[in-house]
Short mmCIF file of C-alpha atoms in Angstrom, two decimals:
data_model
loop_
_atom_site.label_atom_id
_atom_site.label_comp_id
_atom_site.label_asym_id
_atom_site.label_seq_id
_atom_site.Cartn_x
_atom_site.Cartn_y
_atom_site.Cartn_z
CA UNK A 1 83.33 74.53 128.68
CA UNK A 2 83.42 78.33 128.60
CA UNK A 3 81.00 80.52 130.58
CA UNK A 4 79.18 81.25 127.30
CA UNK A 5 78.77 77.53 126.60
CA UNK A 6 77.55 76.94 130.15
CA UNK A 7 75.05 79.81 129.77
CA UNK A 8 73.75 78.14 126.60
CA UNK A 9 73.37 74.85 128.49
CA UNK A 10 71.41 76.58 131.27
CA UNK A 11 69.08 78.27 128.78
CA UNK A 12 68.58 75.09 126.76
CA UNK A 13 67.76 73.19 129.96
CA UNK A 14 65.29 75.88 131.02
CA UNK A 15 63.66 75.80 127.58
CA UNK A 16 63.27 72.02 127.89
CA UNK A 17 61.48 72.40 131.24
CA UNK A 18 59.23 75.10 129.79
CA UNK A 19 58.34 72.85 126.85
CA UNK A 20 57.52 69.96 129.17
CA UNK A 21 55.25 72.24 131.19
CA UNK A 22 53.70 73.96 128.16
CA UNK A 23 55.04 77.37 129.22
CA UNK A 24 55.85 80.38 127.02
CA UNK A 25 59.50 80.36 125.93
CA UNK A 26 59.52 84.14 125.36
CA UNK A 27 59.81 84.60 129.13
CA UNK A 28 63.37 83.30 128.97
CA UNK A 29 66.06 85.97 128.41
CA UNK A 30 68.03 85.80 125.18
CA UNK A 31 71.24 85.74 127.20
CA UNK A 32 71.45 83.88 130.48
CA UNK A 33 73.78 85.35 133.08
CA UNK A 34 76.39 82.93 134.42
CA UNK A 35 78.93 84.39 136.83
CA UNK A 36 81.70 83.21 139.10
CA UNK A 37 80.58 83.46 142.74
CA UNK A 38 82.68 85.54 145.11
CA UNK A 39 83.07 82.53 147.42
CA UNK A 40 84.70 79.61 145.53
CA UNK A 41 83.05 77.20 147.97
CA UNK A 42 79.72 78.00 146.31
CA UNK A 43 80.89 76.44 143.03
CA UNK A 44 82.62 77.31 139.80
CA UNK A 45 79.71 79.35 138.46
CA UNK A 46 76.27 80.53 139.55
CA UNK A 47 73.10 81.69 137.80
CA UNK A 48 70.02 83.53 139.03
CA UNK A 49 67.83 82.48 136.09
CA UNK A 50 65.22 80.84 138.34
CA UNK A 51 64.79 84.08 140.28
CA UNK A 52 64.43 86.00 137.02
CA UNK A 53 61.73 83.94 135.33
CA UNK A 54 59.99 81.58 137.78
CA UNK A 55 57.30 83.92 139.05
CA UNK A 56 56.59 85.20 135.53
CA UNK A 57 55.88 81.58 134.58
CA UNK A 58 53.76 80.93 137.67
CA UNK A 59 56.42 78.78 139.35
CA UNK A 60 58.20 78.89 142.69
CA UNK A 61 61.86 79.99 142.21
CA UNK A 62 63.39 77.21 144.35
CA UNK A 63 61.15 74.58 142.74
CA UNK A 64 62.14 75.71 139.24
CA UNK A 65 65.81 75.98 140.28
CA UNK A 66 65.71 72.34 141.48
CA UNK A 67 64.18 71.18 138.20
CA UNK A 68 66.88 73.10 136.40
CA UNK A 69 69.55 71.51 138.60
CA UNK A 70 68.22 68.02 137.83
CA UNK A 71 68.33 68.58 134.06
CA UNK A 72 71.73 70.28 134.05
CA UNK A 73 73.27 67.59 136.29
CA UNK A 74 72.55 65.02 133.61
CA UNK A 75 75.15 66.69 131.37
CA UNK A 76 78.53 64.97 131.36
CA UNK A 77 80.17 68.41 131.43
CA UNK A 78 78.65 69.35 134.79
CA UNK A 79 79.84 67.71 138.00
CA UNK A 80 77.11 69.14 140.22
CA UNK A 81 74.26 71.64 140.30
CA UNK A 82 72.94 72.77 143.69
CA UNK A 83 70.14 75.12 144.67
CA UNK A 84 71.04 77.84 147.18
CA UNK A 85 69.09 80.56 148.96
CA UNK A 86 65.79 81.69 147.38
CA UNK A 87 66.61 80.14 144.01
CA UNK A 88 70.24 80.61 143.01
CA UNK A 89 71.86 77.71 141.21
CA UNK A 90 75.51 76.88 141.95
CA UNK A 91 77.33 74.87 139.29
CA UNK A 92 80.54 72.87 139.27
CA UNK A 93 82.05 71.71 136.00
CA UNK A 94 83.51 68.28 135.39
CA UNK A 95 87.31 68.47 135.31
CA UNK A 96 87.52 67.44 131.67
CA UNK A 97 84.89 69.98 130.59
CA UNK A 98 86.68 72.74 132.46
CA UNK A 99 90.04 71.71 131.01
CA UNK A 100 88.53 71.85 127.53
CA UNK A 101 89.10 75.61 127.70
CA UNK A 102 92.85 74.93 127.66
CA UNK A 103 92.50 72.86 124.49
CA UNK A 104 90.42 75.62 122.87
CA UNK A 105 93.11 78.22 123.53
CA UNK A 106 95.92 76.04 122.19
CA UNK A 107 93.93 75.30 119.06
CA UNK A 108 92.84 78.89 118.39
CA UNK A 109 96.15 80.53 119.30
CA UNK A 110 96.17 84.25 118.47
CA UNK A 111 92.50 84.05 117.45
CA UNK A 112 91.28 82.92 120.88
CA UNK A 113 88.80 85.42 122.25
CA UNK A 114 87.66 86.75 118.88
CA UNK A 115 83.96 86.76 118.06
CA UNK A 116 81.43 87.73 115.42
CA UNK A 117 79.19 90.20 117.29
CA UNK A 118 79.88 92.89 114.64
CA UNK A 119 80.23 90.64 111.62
CA UNK A 120 79.14 92.55 108.51
CA UNK A 121 79.25 95.96 110.20
CA UNK A 122 81.22 98.78 108.56
CA UNK A 123 82.38 101.19 111.26
CA UNK A 124 84.08 104.55 110.84
CA UNK A 125 86.07 105.32 113.97
CA UNK A 126 87.26 108.91 114.18
CA UNK A 127 89.61 109.81 117.02
CA UNK A 128 92.44 112.16 118.04
CA UNK A 129 91.73 114.67 115.20
CA UNK A 130 93.88 117.30 116.92
CA UNK A 131 94.27 120.60 115.09
CA UNK A 132 97.46 120.66 112.96
CA UNK A 133 98.65 123.69 114.88
CA UNK A 134 100.81 121.96 117.48
CA UNK A 135 102.00 118.62 118.87
CA UNK A 136 99.45 116.16 120.24
CA UNK A 137 98.69 116.95 123.88
CA UNK A 138 97.74 114.51 126.63
CA UNK A 139 94.03 114.53 125.82
CA UNK A 140 94.78 113.51 122.24
CA UNK A 141 97.28 110.95 123.52
CA UNK A 142 94.55 109.32 125.63
CA UNK A 143 92.33 109.04 122.56
CA UNK A 144 95.24 107.66 120.52
CA UNK A 145 95.60 104.79 123.01
CA UNK A 146 91.91 104.19 123.72
CA UNK A 147 90.73 104.76 120.15
CA UNK A 148 93.28 102.42 118.65
CA UNK A 149 92.44 99.75 121.25
CA UNK A 150 88.73 100.17 120.54
CA UNK A 151 89.38 99.77 116.81
CA UNK A 152 91.23 96.53 117.50
CA UNK A 153 88.42 95.29 119.74
CA UNK A 154 85.70 96.03 117.19
CA UNK A 155 87.74 94.34 114.45
CA UNK A 156 88.22 91.34 116.75
CA UNK A 157 84.41 91.10 116.86
CA UNK A 158 84.18 90.93 113.09
CA UNK A 159 83.67 94.60 112.17
CA UNK A 160 85.33 96.25 109.21
CA UNK A 161 86.88 99.25 110.96
CA UNK A 162 88.21 102.37 109.24
CA UNK A 163 90.33 104.54 111.52
CA UNK A 164 89.97 108.16 110.49
CA UNK A 165 91.66 111.41 111.44
CA UNK A 166 89.80 114.66 110.68
CA UNK A 167 92.28 117.40 109.82
CA UNK A 168 90.95 120.79 110.94
CA UNK A 169 92.85 122.63 108.22
CA UNK A 170 90.28 125.39 107.66
CA UNK A 171 89.21 128.25 109.88
CA UNK A 172 90.59 130.97 112.12
CA UNK A 173 92.93 128.70 114.10
CA UNK A 174 94.90 127.94 110.93
CA UNK A 175 95.25 131.65 110.20
CA UNK A 176 96.56 132.26 113.73
CA UNK A 177 98.97 129.36 113.31
CA UNK A 178 100.35 130.82 110.07
CA UNK A 179 100.62 134.29 111.63
CA UNK A 180 102.55 132.77 114.55
CA UNK A 181 104.97 131.12 112.11
CA UNK A 182 105.48 134.39 110.26
CA UNK A 183 106.21 136.20 113.52
CA UNK A 184 108.78 133.55 114.46
CA UNK A 185 110.37 133.75 111.00
CA UNK A 186 110.70 137.50 111.45
CA UNK A 187 112.15 137.12 114.93
CA UNK A 188 109.10 138.66 116.57
CA UNK A 189 107.06 137.38 119.52
CA UNK A 190 103.93 135.39 118.81
CA UNK A 191 100.68 137.32 118.33
CA UNK A 192 98.57 137.73 121.45
CA UNK A 193 96.15 134.96 120.40
CA UNK A 194 98.77 132.94 118.53
CA UNK A 195 100.82 129.82 119.20
CA UNK A 196 104.10 129.67 121.10
CA UNK A 197 106.70 127.03 121.87
CA UNK A 198 109.99 125.91 120.36
CA UNK A 199 108.19 123.89 117.69
CA UNK A 200 106.84 127.11 116.11
CA UNK A 201 110.38 128.36 115.54
CA UNK A 202 111.45 124.98 114.14
CA UNK A 203 108.57 124.89 111.64
CA UNK A 204 109.07 128.53 110.64
CA UNK A 205 112.75 127.82 109.92
CA UNK A 206 111.80 124.80 107.78
CA UNK A 207 109.27 126.88 105.82
CA UNK A 208 112.00 129.40 105.02
CA UNK A 209 114.37 126.59 104.02
CA UNK A 210 111.80 125.32 101.53
CA UNK A 211 110.60 128.78 100.41
CA UNK A 212 113.49 131.24 100.99
CA UNK A 213 111.47 134.11 99.51
CA UNK A 214 108.39 133.50 101.68
CA UNK A 215 108.81 136.61 103.85
CA UNK A 216 109.17 138.89 100.84
CA UNK A 217 105.94 137.68 99.21
CA UNK A 218 102.82 139.89 99.17
CA UNK A 219 100.84 139.69 102.44
CA UNK A 220 98.11 137.31 101.23
CA UNK A 221 100.53 135.06 99.35
CA UNK A 222 102.90 134.99 102.33
CA UNK A 223 100.04 133.95 104.65
CA UNK A 224 99.03 131.17 102.24
CA UNK A 225 102.63 129.94 101.95
CA UNK A 226 103.11 129.68 105.70
CA UNK A 227 99.64 128.20 106.07
CA UNK A 228 100.18 125.53 103.41
CA UNK A 229 103.71 124.50 104.41
CA UNK A 230 103.12 124.96 108.13
CA UNK A 231 100.11 122.63 108.18
CA UNK A 232 101.96 120.11 106.01
CA UNK A 233 104.99 120.09 108.32
CA UNK A 234 102.92 119.96 111.50
CA UNK A 235 100.82 117.14 110.09
CA UNK A 236 103.95 115.19 109.16
CA UNK A 237 105.11 115.56 112.76
CA UNK A 238 101.73 114.43 114.10
CA UNK A 239 101.75 111.39 111.81
CA UNK A 240 105.26 110.48 112.90
CA UNK A 241 104.54 110.69 116.63
CA UNK A 242 101.28 108.75 116.28
CA UNK A 243 102.97 106.01 114.27
CA UNK A 244 105.75 105.72 116.85
CA UNK A 245 103.00 105.45 119.46
CA UNK A 246 101.59 102.48 117.55
CA UNK A 247 98.52 104.32 116.26
CA UNK A 248 98.05 104.50 112.49
CA UNK A 249 95.08 105.78 110.51
CA UNK A 250 93.49 104.49 107.32
CA UNK A 251 92.11 107.88 106.28
CA UNK A 252 93.35 111.42 106.85
CA UNK A 253 90.37 113.60 105.93
CA UNK A 254 90.82 117.30 105.17
CA UNK A 255 88.16 119.72 106.45
CA UNK A 256 89.29 122.13 103.76
CA UNK A 257 88.32 119.60 101.07
CA UNK A 258 84.65 119.90 102.09
CA UNK A 259 84.80 123.56 101.00
CA UNK A 260 86.91 123.21 97.87
CA UNK A 261 85.02 120.17 96.53
CA UNK A 262 81.62 121.82 96.83
CA UNK A 263 80.43 119.13 99.28
CA UNK A 264 79.45 121.76 101.85
CA UNK A 265 77.40 123.81 99.37
CA UNK A 266 75.65 120.70 98.05
CA UNK A 267 74.45 119.45 101.43
CA UNK A 268 73.30 122.94 102.48
CA UNK A 269 71.29 123.29 99.27
CA UNK A 270 69.78 119.85 99.79
CA UNK A 271 68.76 120.61 103.37
CA UNK A 272 67.24 123.95 102.38
CA UNK A 273 65.20 122.31 99.63
CA UNK A 274 63.99 119.55 101.96
CA UNK A 275 62.89 122.05 104.59
CA UNK A 276 65.38 120.76 107.17
CA UNK A 277 66.89 124.26 107.24
CA UNK A 278 64.78 127.38 107.74
CA UNK A 279 65.64 131.08 107.49
CA UNK A 280 65.25 133.39 110.48
CA UNK A 281 67.03 136.64 111.32
CA UNK A 282 68.92 136.36 108.00
CA UNK A 283 70.52 133.09 109.16
CA UNK A 284 69.81 129.46 108.25
CA UNK A 285 68.90 127.14 111.11
CA UNK A 286 68.78 123.36 111.39
CA UNK A 287 65.49 122.04 112.79
CA UNK A 288 67.45 119.99 115.30
CA UNK A 289 64.83 120.26 118.08
CA UNK A 290 62.58 118.08 115.91
CA UNK A 291 65.16 115.32 116.37
CA UNK A 292 65.85 115.59 120.10
CA UNK A 293 68.31 118.50 120.33
CA UNK A 294 67.70 121.11 123.04
CA UNK A 295 67.66 123.96 120.51
CA UNK A 296 67.82 124.61 116.79
CA UNK A 297 71.35 125.25 115.49
CA UNK A 298 72.64 128.02 113.24
CA UNK A 299 74.20 126.42 110.18
CA UNK A 300 74.74 129.51 108.01
CA UNK A 301 75.33 132.80 109.83
CA UNK A 302 73.58 136.05 108.97
CA UNK A 303 76.70 137.24 107.12
CA UNK A 304 76.45 134.21 104.82
CA UNK A 305 79.44 132.33 106.27
CA UNK A 306 78.98 128.71 107.39
CA UNK A 307 78.93 127.98 111.10
CA UNK A 308 81.21 125.20 112.38
CA UNK A 309 78.33 122.71 112.42
CA UNK A 310 77.96 123.11 108.67
CA UNK A 311 81.28 121.36 108.14
CA UNK A 312 80.25 118.66 110.62
CA UNK A 313 77.07 118.02 108.63
CA UNK A 314 78.95 117.80 105.33
CA UNK A 315 81.54 115.53 106.89
CA UNK A 316 78.89 113.20 108.32
CA UNK A 317 77.20 113.07 104.93
CA UNK A 318 80.52 112.11 103.33
CA UNK A 319 80.98 109.26 105.83
CA UNK A 320 77.47 107.92 105.30
CA UNK A 321 77.87 108.13 101.52
CA UNK A 322 81.03 106.04 101.85
CA UNK A 323 78.84 103.22 103.17
CA UNK A 324 79.52 103.25 106.90
CA UNK A 325 76.56 102.03 108.93
CA UNK A 326 78.06 103.32 112.18
CA UNK A 327 80.12 106.49 112.62
CA UNK A 328 81.84 106.69 116.00
CA UNK A 329 83.27 110.04 117.08
CA UNK A 330 85.69 110.17 120.01
CA UNK A 331 85.77 113.74 121.30
CA UNK A 332 86.85 115.77 124.31
CA UNK A 333 84.58 116.37 127.29
CA UNK A 334 83.76 119.88 126.04
CA UNK A 335 82.10 118.36 122.96
CA UNK A 336 79.22 116.70 124.83
CA UNK A 337 76.72 118.88 122.95
CA UNK A 338 77.78 117.26 119.69
CA UNK A 339 75.86 114.09 120.54
CA UNK A 340 72.40 115.58 119.96
CA UNK A 341 73.36 117.84 117.05
CA UNK A 342 75.12 115.11 115.04
CA UNK A 343 72.24 112.70 115.56
CA UNK A 344 69.85 115.49 114.50
CA UNK A 345 71.98 116.11 111.41
CA UNK A 346 71.75 112.43 110.46
CA UNK A 347 67.96 112.48 110.88
CA UNK A 348 67.68 115.69 108.83
CA UNK A 349 69.46 113.89 105.98
CA UNK A 350 66.97 111.04 106.19
CA UNK A 351 69.44 108.70 107.87
CA UNK A 352 69.10 106.87 111.18
CA UNK A 353 70.36 108.81 114.22
CA UNK A 354 71.66 105.45 115.43
CA UNK A 355 74.29 105.67 112.69
CA UNK A 356 76.01 108.27 114.88
CA UNK A 357 77.70 107.54 118.19
CA UNK A 358 79.69 110.12 120.16
CA UNK A 359 82.08 109.17 122.96
CA UNK A 360 83.50 111.91 125.15
CA UNK A 361 86.60 111.65 127.31
CA UNK A 362 87.90 113.52 130.32
CA UNK A 363 91.22 115.27 130.84
CA UNK A 364 94.59 113.70 131.63
CA UNK A 365 97.22 115.12 134.00
CA UNK A 366 100.78 113.99 134.62
CA UNK A 367 102.02 113.71 138.19
CA UNK A 368 105.62 113.26 139.33
CA UNK A 369 106.83 113.43 142.91
CA UNK A 370 103.25 114.07 143.96
CA UNK A 371 103.11 117.28 141.93
CA UNK A 372 101.50 118.00 138.54
CA UNK A 373 103.76 118.28 135.49
CA UNK A 374 102.58 121.22 133.42
CA UNK A 375 105.34 122.28 131.05
CA UNK A 376 106.64 120.74 127.83
CA UNK A 377 110.14 121.07 126.45
CA UNK A 378 108.88 121.84 122.92
CA UNK A 379 105.26 122.93 123.23
CA UNK A 380 105.58 125.37 126.09
CA UNK A 381 102.41 125.34 128.16
CA UNK A 382 100.97 121.91 127.28
CA UNK A 383 102.42 118.46 127.94
CA UNK A 384 102.57 116.35 124.78
CA UNK A 385 102.49 112.74 123.68
CA UNK A 386 106.26 112.84 123.16
CA UNK A 387 106.77 114.09 126.73
CA UNK A 388 104.81 111.14 128.13
CA UNK A 389 106.54 108.57 125.92
CA UNK A 390 109.96 109.97 126.76
CA UNK A 391 109.13 109.67 130.45
CA UNK A 392 107.73 106.11 130.58
CA UNK A 393 107.86 104.50 127.12
CA UNK A 394 105.13 103.57 124.66
CA UNK A 395 103.94 100.38 126.39
CA UNK A 396 103.45 101.95 129.81
CA UNK A 397 101.81 105.04 128.32
CA UNK A 398 99.36 103.08 126.17
CA UNK A 399 98.49 100.62 128.92
CA UNK A 400 97.95 103.28 131.57
CA UNK A 401 95.78 105.45 129.31
CA UNK A 402 93.69 102.43 128.29
CA UNK A 403 93.34 101.13 131.85
CA UNK A 404 90.69 103.58 133.00
CA UNK A 405 87.24 104.54 131.77
CA UNK A 406 87.46 107.67 129.65
CA UNK A 407 84.48 109.03 131.59
CA UNK A 408 86.83 109.85 134.47
CA UNK A 409 89.68 112.38 134.67
CA UNK A 410 93.03 110.62 134.91
CA UNK A 411 96.19 111.44 136.84
CA UNK A 412 99.13 109.52 135.37
CA UNK A 413 101.76 108.83 138.03
CA UNK A 414 105.08 108.87 136.18
CA UNK A 415 107.01 107.57 139.19
CA UNK A 416 104.76 104.50 139.43
CA UNK A 417 105.03 103.72 135.73
CA UNK A 418 108.82 103.81 135.89
CA UNK A 419 108.91 101.13 138.60
CA UNK A 420 109.86 97.57 137.72
CA UNK A 421 107.64 96.09 140.40
CA UNK A 422 104.20 94.57 140.83
CA UNK A 423 102.90 97.98 141.89
CA UNK A 424 103.19 99.00 138.24
CA UNK A 425 100.20 97.42 136.43
CA UNK A 426 101.80 97.15 132.99
CA UNK A 427 104.96 95.62 134.47
CA UNK A 428 102.82 93.18 136.48
CA UNK A 429 101.02 91.91 133.36
CA UNK A 430 104.07 91.89 131.08
CA UNK A 431 106.14 90.14 133.74
CA UNK A 432 103.52 87.38 133.96
CA UNK A 433 103.87 86.85 130.20
CA UNK A 434 107.66 86.89 130.36
CA UNK A 435 107.61 84.41 133.25
CA UNK A 436 105.38 82.06 131.23
CA UNK A 437 107.60 82.38 128.17
CA UNK A 438 110.62 81.56 130.34
CA UNK A 439 108.80 78.50 131.67
CA UNK A 440 108.27 77.18 128.14
CA UNK A 441 111.96 77.77 127.31
CA UNK A 442 113.01 75.86 130.42
CA UNK A 443 110.66 73.03 129.48
CA UNK A 444 112.17 72.86 126.00
CA UNK A 445 115.68 72.68 127.50
CA UNK A 446 114.51 69.56 129.39
CA UNK A 447 113.00 68.07 126.20
CA UNK A 448 109.47 68.60 127.48
CA UNK A 449 107.36 69.47 124.47
CA UNK A 450 103.94 71.04 124.55
CA UNK A 451 101.33 68.34 123.95
CA UNK A 452 97.99 69.17 122.37
CA UNK A 453 96.63 65.85 123.69
CA UNK A 454 97.65 66.50 127.31
CA UNK A 455 95.15 65.08 129.79
CA UNK A 456 93.58 68.31 131.02
CA UNK A 457 91.14 66.38 133.23
CA UNK A 458 94.07 66.10 135.67
CA UNK A 459 93.92 69.84 136.37
CA UNK A 460 91.91 69.58 139.58
CA UNK A 461 93.90 71.80 141.96
CA UNK A 462 91.82 74.79 143.14
CA UNK A 463 94.39 77.24 141.74
CA UNK A 464 94.32 75.41 138.41
CA UNK A 465 90.55 75.69 138.32
CA UNK A 466 90.70 79.39 139.13
CA UNK A 467 93.24 80.01 136.36
CA UNK A 468 91.24 78.00 133.81
CA UNK A 469 88.00 79.78 134.64
CA UNK A 470 89.74 83.15 134.34
CA UNK A 471 91.09 82.16 130.92
CA UNK A 472 87.58 81.09 129.93
CA UNK A 473 86.22 84.57 130.63
CA UNK A 474 88.42 86.17 127.95
CA UNK A 475 85.98 85.90 124.99
CA UNK A 476 83.08 87.36 126.99
CA UNK A 477 85.34 90.14 128.28
CA UNK A 478 86.31 91.16 124.74
CA UNK A 479 82.72 91.07 123.56
CA UNK A 480 81.57 93.24 126.45
CA UNK A 481 84.48 95.66 126.05
CA UNK A 482 83.63 96.14 122.37
CA UNK A 483 79.91 96.43 123.04
CA UNK A 484 80.33 99.08 125.76
CA UNK A 485 83.30 100.77 123.99
CA UNK A 486 85.41 100.18 127.11
CA UNK A 487 88.94 98.91 126.38
CA UNK A 488 89.81 99.35 130.06
CA UNK A 489 87.91 96.12 130.73
CA UNK A 490 90.65 94.26 128.85
CA UNK A 491 93.42 95.80 130.97
CA UNK A 492 91.63 94.95 134.21
CA UNK A 493 91.00 91.42 132.96
CA UNK A 494 94.70 90.95 132.15
CA UNK A 495 95.63 91.98 135.68
CA UNK A 496 93.18 89.42 137.06
CA UNK A 497 94.64 86.76 134.77
CA UNK A 498 98.21 87.63 135.81
CA UNK A 499 97.16 87.39 139.44
CA UNK A 500 95.51 84.00 138.88
CA UNK A 501 98.67 82.74 137.18
CA UNK A 502 101.04 83.95 139.90
CA UNK A 503 98.85 82.29 142.56
CA UNK A 504 98.76 79.07 140.55
CA UNK A 505 102.53 79.05 140.06
CA UNK A 506 103.14 79.57 143.78
CA UNK A 507 100.84 76.66 144.67
CA UNK A 508 101.47 74.07 141.94
CA UNK A 509 104.88 72.98 140.65
CA UNK A 510 105.00 72.66 136.87
CA UNK A 511 108.42 71.28 135.89
CA UNK A 512 110.05 68.19 137.44
CA UNK A 513 113.04 68.77 139.69
CA UNK A 514 116.31 66.87 139.90
CA UNK A 515 115.92 63.28 138.68
CA UNK A 516 112.12 63.37 138.66
CA UNK A 517 110.43 62.07 135.55
CA UNK A 518 107.67 64.08 133.87
CA UNK A 519 104.17 62.81 134.51
CA UNK A 520 100.87 63.32 132.62
CA UNK A 521 100.17 66.12 135.11
CA UNK A 522 103.41 67.81 134.03
CA UNK A 523 102.20 68.02 130.44
CA UNK A 524 98.72 69.11 131.51
CA UNK A 525 100.20 71.98 133.51
CA UNK A 526 102.50 72.95 130.65
CA UNK A 527 99.43 73.15 128.42
CA UNK A 528 97.65 75.30 131.01
CA UNK A 529 100.65 77.62 131.26
CA UNK A 530 100.84 78.00 127.50
CA UNK A 531 97.13 78.81 127.38
CA UNK A 532 97.63 81.52 130.00
CA UNK A 533 100.60 82.94 128.08
CA UNK A 534 98.62 82.99 124.84
CA UNK A 535 95.68 84.84 126.37
CA UNK A 536 97.99 87.42 127.97
CA UNK A 537 99.62 87.97 124.59
CA UNK A 538 96.26 88.25 122.84
CA UNK A 539 94.96 90.77 125.37
CA UNK A 540 98.09 92.93 125.31
CA UNK A 541 97.99 92.94 121.51
CA UNK A 542 94.44 94.33 121.57
CA UNK A 543 95.71 97.20 123.72
CA UNK A 544 98.63 97.79 121.36
CA UNK A 545 101.10 96.78 124.09
CA UNK A 546 103.98 94.36 123.57
CA UNK A 547 104.17 90.93 125.22
CA UNK A 548 107.89 90.57 126.06
CA UNK A 549 109.39 87.11 126.41
CA UNK A 550 112.23 88.37 128.61
CA UNK A 551 112.29 91.13 131.23
#
């Protein structure tokens, strides 16, 4: 019996009592909270439902909790239900019901933990979207890890997820990029507001290899040549590094295409005709304050050129027209103002503001030897994704970046992530998986096969119960992580599961020693160990981290 199943039993029992008393069922919450108490002596699980609803129903909390305990105790899956304090209810599961979680994991395999909370939802998830003017820096690397993990989590809850990268290939920054390439090709220093770093020289050399006459072209043509080939080469490099990082995109969307296709002009005309844009001081403004923004936004400047938000509006319209019912943007901390303006843009187009969701993330710093790492070998002043991966590897980088809430700045300790010890979180979790895989290999060498019909009711040791209950929390953890857009919950859960396994292994022997014969408990524990291994593998996969069988 999983915590979710137990919560359903508690609610069903409460509904039965309400029916018997002729009370209003609407008082009962849709989801009943069932949690593991901090003190294991208080039971396997506890609920405060009686405290939540008793007084609303005109009942005494302890009296209602006792009625609830009497009904729940009648279930064969519950060993005991006891009232504590002002109306808490402590629950202990029957051994067989608790062990049923092990059978569920073995039966579901790689699908264990998946749910249907977002079944039928079509979600566009846009993340990274770094300008194609340089390698991906640490902020983009954080989004590559977290965004990819979030996409996996949403898909695991039934959503159809499209991962999208918005290519900022229009605007002044692209001109400065091309001018920097031209300067490098001519052997000159970068312009004052241009881009520097060894990669600029590498790309400039490749442009000349492809277009030997580029520098002799007329000024405008030369700029276009370096712009076109430079963006193409930089984008190829970005795609390569992201793919090697385990992050791949379904759609690479060009900002420039919004201008060349006429999409930008069409949406501006539509908004003008609908009255969502108004003219003042020779500029066109979006009535965004009518939809919760703190001020109206300039969409077309007084000189007739589109402001940056104009492209954002056209891009959002394109996403909505492609049939997405939720568009999630993952942006840097300096983009917090985009939340209100994008929601206002959706409303101005007659769409629901709830179709737009903006997540913002804080900065990342590298630390080594207690000091910040600030320089990159190729990019000059910024540290890149490749720098981080070269220092600690893909697994450690992805796990560490996914392990913390993106709401908080993050200092990545390179020295810690290089350690092969339990102080290193990713090593700790991966080692638990490798240890479990080794256990199964050793069992096979002794002709001990995994039995689906193992008697899991024999798993009564306190450490066994703790491990089983931790395994049982996996589905709810994934659901919550997807709902709150917080992949770090998965990483923290995996560390708790690894800890529960290590404590179990130290307290309960699994394989027979010497001339000992295997017993039914041997097979039950093998099944429990395989369930733990499977859940570790499933969780690591959702973070895009490998589950090694040997370390």
